[in-house]
């Protein structure tokens, strides 16, 4: 058993969809969440820059004594997972590989669609992860940069968002994908409209569920799971506006986001 919390981070509040899935699957685990909302969204940023931010946050979480780090952001995972793993003393999981595995296991025609931010799609991380599991799978990727803005405005359904989703997804439908990876933390909130646009025959794979499963396996095999019955704690931190983090956080996670602490950047060596 290991009483230490799980550390998770994202460019903002999006990773809370991953945290929600981990909380549901592992209700006794404590979690520290860091949202880099002063510098997010990461999607339009340069890969080197995202890597620098992600390494800084992972080192900060490690300094707080977490037992495992979950990079709960597709853009940060795509840009920096391997670098963080090399530098960390604790295990580090990303969101790309679990999503890729879920898609490879679900597809019947081996035609997989991937949607994400510009940074995620440009990095080719999903394509590599899918091909590492099935070299013969056909991967069709599409960056959908405006969808993050829709979700952050709270517009998760209705004609405007549906039209935008249709514009992005029609080319993937034409390719005959039978499985679509929601390769961005914000897209689980658009699941309904994406499902409607893609149609019933297309399986939607959302990294949040896959990651929660992966976190459980990792902690369980290492003997790191906490005893059931002992209440966990949740601690939320951000680099930018805490009020905005609370109001958006409630949409992404729920009423558990009562208070968010603001941590000054740069984080290096800081131990609050
Ligand atoms: N969390 C990001 C991701 O999953 C989406 C928001 C952003 O662009 O930073 O890629």
Short mmCIF file of C-alpha atoms in Angstrom, two decimals, residues 9-130:
data_model
loop_
_atom_site.label_atom_id
_atom_site.label_comp_id
_atom_site.label_asym_id
_atom_site.label_seq_id
_atom_site.Cartn_x
_atom_site.Cartn_y
_atom_site.Cartn_z
CA UNK A 9 -1.78 17.78 -14.78
CA UNK A 10 -3.15 19.45 -17.87
CA UNK A 11 -2.95 22.75 -19.72
CA UNK A 12 -6.06 23.86 -17.83
CA UNK A 13 -9.28 22.21 -16.74
CA UNK A 14 -9.58 19.62 -19.55
CA UNK A 15 -7.64 16.96 -17.66
CA UNK A 16 -10.42 16.99 -15.07
CA UNK A 17 -12.33 14.65 -17.41
CA UNK A 18 -9.48 12.18 -16.83
CA UNK A 19 -9.49 12.90 -13.10
CA UNK A 20 -13.24 12.24 -12.97
CA UNK A 21 -12.75 8.83 -14.59
CA UNK A 22 -9.90 7.99 -12.17
CA UNK A 23 -12.00 9.10 -9.16
CA UNK A 24 -14.89 6.88 -10.26
CA UNK A 25 -12.68 3.87 -10.81
CA UNK A 26 -10.44 4.39 -7.78
CA UNK A 27 -12.62 6.15 -5.18
CA UNK A 28 -10.08 5.72 -2.33
CA UNK A 29 -7.17 7.37 -4.10
CA UNK A 30 -6.12 10.91 -3.21
CA UNK A 31 -5.31 13.17 -6.16
CA UNK A 32 -3.40 16.41 -6.64
CA UNK A 33 -4.38 18.15 -9.87
CA UNK A 34 -2.48 21.00 -11.50
CA UNK A 35 -4.02 23.01 -14.37
CA UNK A 36 -1.66 25.35 -16.23
CA UNK A 37 -4.42 27.82 -17.11
CA UNK A 38 -1.99 30.77 -17.19
CA UNK A 39 -0.27 29.23 -20.23
CA UNK A 40 -3.00 26.99 -21.68
CA UNK A 41 -4.40 26.10 -24.10
CA UNK A 42 -1.34 24.16 -25.29
CA UNK A 43 -2.92 23.02 -28.57
CA UNK A 44 -1.82 26.03 -30.66
CA UNK A 45 1.66 26.19 -29.04
CA UNK A 46 5.01 25.00 -30.27
CA UNK A 47 6.02 21.45 -29.23
CA UNK A 48 9.30 22.61 -27.58
CA UNK A 49 7.43 25.13 -25.49
CA UNK A 50 4.82 22.56 -24.37
CA UNK A 51 7.69 20.21 -23.45
CA UNK A 52 9.31 22.87 -21.26
CA UNK A 53 6.05 23.57 -19.40
CA UNK A 54 5.24 19.88 -18.95
CA UNK A 55 8.69 19.07 -17.54
CA UNK A 56 8.38 21.94 -15.08
CA UNK A 57 4.97 20.80 -13.84
CA UNK A 58 5.97 17.13 -13.56
CA UNK A 59 9.01 18.10 -11.43
CA UNK A 60 6.73 20.25 -9.26
CA UNK A 61 4.27 17.39 -8.69
CA UNK A 62 7.13 15.06 -7.87
CA UNK A 63 8.36 17.56 -5.26
CA UNK A 64 4.93 17.24 -3.60
CA UNK A 65 5.51 13.50 -3.09
CA UNK A 66 3.08 11.94 -5.58
CA UNK A 67 3.37 8.18 -6.21
CA UNK A 68 2.58 8.31 -9.94
CA UNK A 69 2.16 11.13 -12.47
CA UNK A 70 -0.62 11.15 -15.04
CA UNK A 71 -0.08 13.57 -17.91
CA UNK A 72 -3.81 14.21 -18.35
CA UNK A 73 -3.40 16.25 -21.53
CA UNK A 74 -3.06 14.89 -25.04
CA UNK A 75 -0.96 17.81 -26.26
CA UNK A 76 1.49 17.53 -23.33
CA UNK A 77 1.64 13.72 -23.62
CA UNK A 78 2.36 14.01 -27.34
CA UNK A 79 5.07 16.60 -26.80
CA UNK A 80 6.78 15.43 -23.63
CA UNK A 81 5.83 12.01 -22.21
CA UNK A 82 9.16 10.32 -22.94
CA UNK A 83 11.18 13.27 -21.61
CA UNK A 84 9.18 13.34 -18.40
CA UNK A 85 9.60 9.58 -17.96
CA UNK A 86 13.38 9.92 -18.40
CA UNK A 87 13.61 12.65 -15.73
CA UNK A 88 11.12 11.33 -13.17
CA UNK A 89 11.76 9.11 -10.18
CA UNK A 90 8.11 7.97 -10.16
CA UNK A 91 6.14 6.17 -12.92
CA UNK A 92 4.61 8.49 -15.52
CA UNK A 93 1.57 7.65 -17.68
CA UNK A 94 0.19 9.61 -20.59
CA UNK A 95 -3.18 9.61 -22.29
CA UNK A 96 -2.12 8.68 -25.83
CA UNK A 97 -1.07 5.06 -25.46
CA UNK A 98 -4.18 3.94 -23.52
CA UNK A 99 -6.45 5.61 -26.11
CA UNK A 100 -4.51 4.02 -28.96
CA UNK A 101 -4.79 0.58 -27.33
CA UNK A 102 -8.53 1.00 -26.81
CA UNK A 103 -8.95 1.88 -30.50
CA UNK A 104 -6.83 -1.00 -31.79
CA UNK A 105 -8.81 -3.43 -29.63
CA UNK A 106 -12.18 -2.03 -30.74
CA UNK A 107 -11.80 -1.59 -34.49
CA UNK A 108 -13.15 -4.29 -36.80
CA UNK A 109 -12.11 -2.84 -40.15
CA UNK A 110 -8.77 -1.49 -38.81
CA UNK A 111 -9.62 2.05 -39.98
CA UNK A 112 -9.15 4.37 -37.03
CA UNK A 113 -9.89 8.09 -36.91
CA UNK A 114 -8.08 10.36 -34.45
CA UNK A 115 -9.14 13.91 -33.56
CA UNK A 116 -7.19 16.29 -31.34
CA UNK A 117 -5.53 19.69 -31.08
CA UNK A 118 -3.05 20.92 -33.68
CA UNK A 119 -0.10 20.06 -31.40
CA UNK A 120 -1.34 16.49 -30.85
CA UNK A 121 -2.05 15.78 -34.51
CA UNK A 122 1.16 17.48 -35.71
CA UNK A 123 3.27 15.36 -33.31
CA UNK A 124 2.06 12.10 -34.91
CA UNK A 125 1.97 10.53 -31.42
CA UNK A 126 -1.33 8.67 -31.92
CA UNK A 127 -0.27 7.33 -35.31
CA UNK A 128 2.96 5.97 -33.79
CA UNK A 129 1.17 4.50 -30.77
CA UNK A 130 -1.47 2.81 -32.96
#
